[in-house]
Short mmCIF file of C-alpha atoms in Angstrom, two decimals:
data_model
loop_
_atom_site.label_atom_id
_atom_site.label_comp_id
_atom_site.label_asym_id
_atom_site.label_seq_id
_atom_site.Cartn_x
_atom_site.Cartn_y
_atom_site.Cartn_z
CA UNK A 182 -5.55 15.27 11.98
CA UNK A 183 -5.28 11.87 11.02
CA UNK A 184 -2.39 9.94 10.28
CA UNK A 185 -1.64 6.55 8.48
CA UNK A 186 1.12 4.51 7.09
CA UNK A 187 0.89 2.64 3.75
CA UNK A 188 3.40 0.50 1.40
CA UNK A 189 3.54 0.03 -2.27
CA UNK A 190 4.51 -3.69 -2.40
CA UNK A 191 6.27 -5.15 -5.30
CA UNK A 192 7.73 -8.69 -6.77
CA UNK A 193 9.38 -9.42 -9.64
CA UNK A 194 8.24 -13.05 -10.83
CA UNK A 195 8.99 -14.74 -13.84
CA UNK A 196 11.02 -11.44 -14.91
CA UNK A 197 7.58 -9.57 -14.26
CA UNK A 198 7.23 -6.85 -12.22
CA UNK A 199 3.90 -6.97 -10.19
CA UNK A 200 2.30 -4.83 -7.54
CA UNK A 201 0.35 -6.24 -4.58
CA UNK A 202 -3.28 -4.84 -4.87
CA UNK A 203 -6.24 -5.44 -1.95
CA UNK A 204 -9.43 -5.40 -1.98
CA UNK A 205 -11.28 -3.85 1.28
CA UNK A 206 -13.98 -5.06 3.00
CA UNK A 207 -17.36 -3.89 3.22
CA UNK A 208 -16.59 -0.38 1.77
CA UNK A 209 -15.92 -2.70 -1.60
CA UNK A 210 -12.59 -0.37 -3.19
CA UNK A 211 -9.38 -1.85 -4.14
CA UNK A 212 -5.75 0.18 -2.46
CA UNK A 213 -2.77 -0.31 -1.30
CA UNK A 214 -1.58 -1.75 1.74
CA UNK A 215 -1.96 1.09 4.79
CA UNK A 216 -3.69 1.71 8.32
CA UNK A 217 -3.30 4.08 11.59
CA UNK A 218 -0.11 4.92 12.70
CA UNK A 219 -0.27 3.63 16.70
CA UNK A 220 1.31 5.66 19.79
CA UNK A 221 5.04 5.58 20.06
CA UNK A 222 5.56 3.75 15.95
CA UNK A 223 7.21 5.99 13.08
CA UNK A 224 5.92 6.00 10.20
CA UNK A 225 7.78 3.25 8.40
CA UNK A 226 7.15 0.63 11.37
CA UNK A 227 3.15 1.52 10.55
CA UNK A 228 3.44 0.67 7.26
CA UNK A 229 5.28 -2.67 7.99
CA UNK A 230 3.00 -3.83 10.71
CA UNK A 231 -0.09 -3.02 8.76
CA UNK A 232 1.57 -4.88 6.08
CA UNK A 233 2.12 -8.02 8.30
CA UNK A 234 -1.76 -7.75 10.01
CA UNK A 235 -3.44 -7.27 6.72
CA UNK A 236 -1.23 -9.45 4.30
CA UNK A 237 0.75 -11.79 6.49
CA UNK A 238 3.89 -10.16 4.37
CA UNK A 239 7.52 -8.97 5.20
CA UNK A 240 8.81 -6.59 3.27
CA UNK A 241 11.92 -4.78 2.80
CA UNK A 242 11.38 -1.19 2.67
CA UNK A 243 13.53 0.69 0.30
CA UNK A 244 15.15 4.12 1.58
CA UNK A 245 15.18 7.28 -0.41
CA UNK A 246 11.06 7.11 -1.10
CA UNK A 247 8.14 8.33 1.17
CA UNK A 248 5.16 9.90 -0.52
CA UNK A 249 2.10 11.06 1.19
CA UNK A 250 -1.05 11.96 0.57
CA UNK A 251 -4.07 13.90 2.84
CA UNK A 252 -7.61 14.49 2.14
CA UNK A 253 -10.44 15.28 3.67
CA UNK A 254 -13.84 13.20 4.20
CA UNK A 255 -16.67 12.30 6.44
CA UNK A 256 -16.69 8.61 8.81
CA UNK A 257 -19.83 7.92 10.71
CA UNK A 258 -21.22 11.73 10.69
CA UNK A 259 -17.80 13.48 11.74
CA UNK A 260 -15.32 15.51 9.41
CA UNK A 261 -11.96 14.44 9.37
CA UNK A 262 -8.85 15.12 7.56
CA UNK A 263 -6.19 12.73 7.04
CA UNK A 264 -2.53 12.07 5.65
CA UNK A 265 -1.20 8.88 4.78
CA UNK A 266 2.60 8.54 4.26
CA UNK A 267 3.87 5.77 1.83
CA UNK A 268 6.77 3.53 1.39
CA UNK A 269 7.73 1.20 -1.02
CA UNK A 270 8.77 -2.37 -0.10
CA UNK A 271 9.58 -5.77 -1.76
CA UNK A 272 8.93 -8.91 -0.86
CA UNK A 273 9.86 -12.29 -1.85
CA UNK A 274 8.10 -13.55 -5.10
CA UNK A 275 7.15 -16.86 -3.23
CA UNK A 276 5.55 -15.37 -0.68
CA UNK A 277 2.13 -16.12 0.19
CA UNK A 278 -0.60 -13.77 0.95
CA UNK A 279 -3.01 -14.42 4.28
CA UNK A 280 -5.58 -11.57 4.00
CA UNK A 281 -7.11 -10.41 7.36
CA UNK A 282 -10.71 -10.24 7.63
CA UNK A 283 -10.10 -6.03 6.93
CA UNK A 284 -10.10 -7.90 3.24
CA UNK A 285 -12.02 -9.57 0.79
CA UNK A 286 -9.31 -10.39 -2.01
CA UNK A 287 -6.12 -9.60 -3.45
CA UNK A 288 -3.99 -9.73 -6.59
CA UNK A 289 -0.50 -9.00 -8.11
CA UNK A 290 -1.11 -7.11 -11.40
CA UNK A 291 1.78 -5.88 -13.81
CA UNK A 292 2.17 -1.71 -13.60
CA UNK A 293 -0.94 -0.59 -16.03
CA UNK A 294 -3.53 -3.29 -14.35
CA UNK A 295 -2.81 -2.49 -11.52
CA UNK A 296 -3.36 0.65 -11.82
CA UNK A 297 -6.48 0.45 -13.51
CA UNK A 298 -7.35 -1.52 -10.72
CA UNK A 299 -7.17 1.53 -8.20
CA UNK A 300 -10.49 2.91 -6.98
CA UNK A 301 -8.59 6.48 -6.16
CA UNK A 302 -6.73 8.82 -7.70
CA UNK A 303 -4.68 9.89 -5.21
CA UNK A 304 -3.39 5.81 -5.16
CA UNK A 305 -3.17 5.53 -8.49
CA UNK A 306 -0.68 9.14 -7.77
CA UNK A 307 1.43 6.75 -5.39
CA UNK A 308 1.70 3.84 -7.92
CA UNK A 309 2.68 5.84 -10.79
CA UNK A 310 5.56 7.87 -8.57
CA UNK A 311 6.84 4.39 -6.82
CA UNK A 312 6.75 2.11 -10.26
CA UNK A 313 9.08 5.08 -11.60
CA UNK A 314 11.11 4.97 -8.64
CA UNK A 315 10.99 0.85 -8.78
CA UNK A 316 12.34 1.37 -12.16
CA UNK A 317 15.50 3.38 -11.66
CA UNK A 318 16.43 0.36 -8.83
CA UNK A 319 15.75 -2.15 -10.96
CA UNK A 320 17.48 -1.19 -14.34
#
């Protein structure tokens, strides 16, 4: 079984809560922040180093949330199945985004764009549980 790390990464800005949405390159869908968990790294040091490689972000992960997900697919002719555990971290609203070549664009979308933005369900699951949780912290 496979096993990755991913973070829902938020800012407020101008009183405006936005989420931090990428866009992967070739496959062509948008998702969150996430990538392989190496040897020796816990799950919440995954999800912050994939953070830095693929955004150039910091982030300060908040405790009481982890949410994961697992499904099942096919990469290059072989069946896998895989989990991905996420966190939810802000960052700084002046910080500035330097997208690794894993990427092809990003934005920062309000709640319901961003997740219309989504290309999976099971993301759009992670967004909807961590803006809820986001919420409670933040009022």
């Amino acid at each position: 079984m496979l096993k990755s790390s991913g973070i829902v990464i938020y800012r407020i800005r101008s009183n405006i809560l936005e989420y931090l949405i990428l866009h992967y390159f070739p496959a062509g869908h948008w998702d969150l922040p996430k990538g392989n968990i190496e040897s020796g790294e816990t799950k919440r040091q995954a999800a912050l180093r994939e953070l830095k490689e693929e955004t150039g972000l910091t982030a300060a992960i908040h405790d009481n949330f982890q949410e994961d997900i697992s499904y099942a697919g096919q990469y290059n002719g072989a069946d896998f199945f895989k989990t991905v555990y996420f966190f939810v971290g802000e960052v700084d609203p002046s910080s500035k985004v330097t997208l690794s070549s894993e990427h092809q664009a990003f934005v920062w979308l309000p709640y319901e764009q961003a997740l219309e933005k989504l290309t999976y369900d099971n993301a759009k699951a992670i967004l909807q549980k961590a803006h809820r949780f986001i919420l409670l912290l933040i009022n």
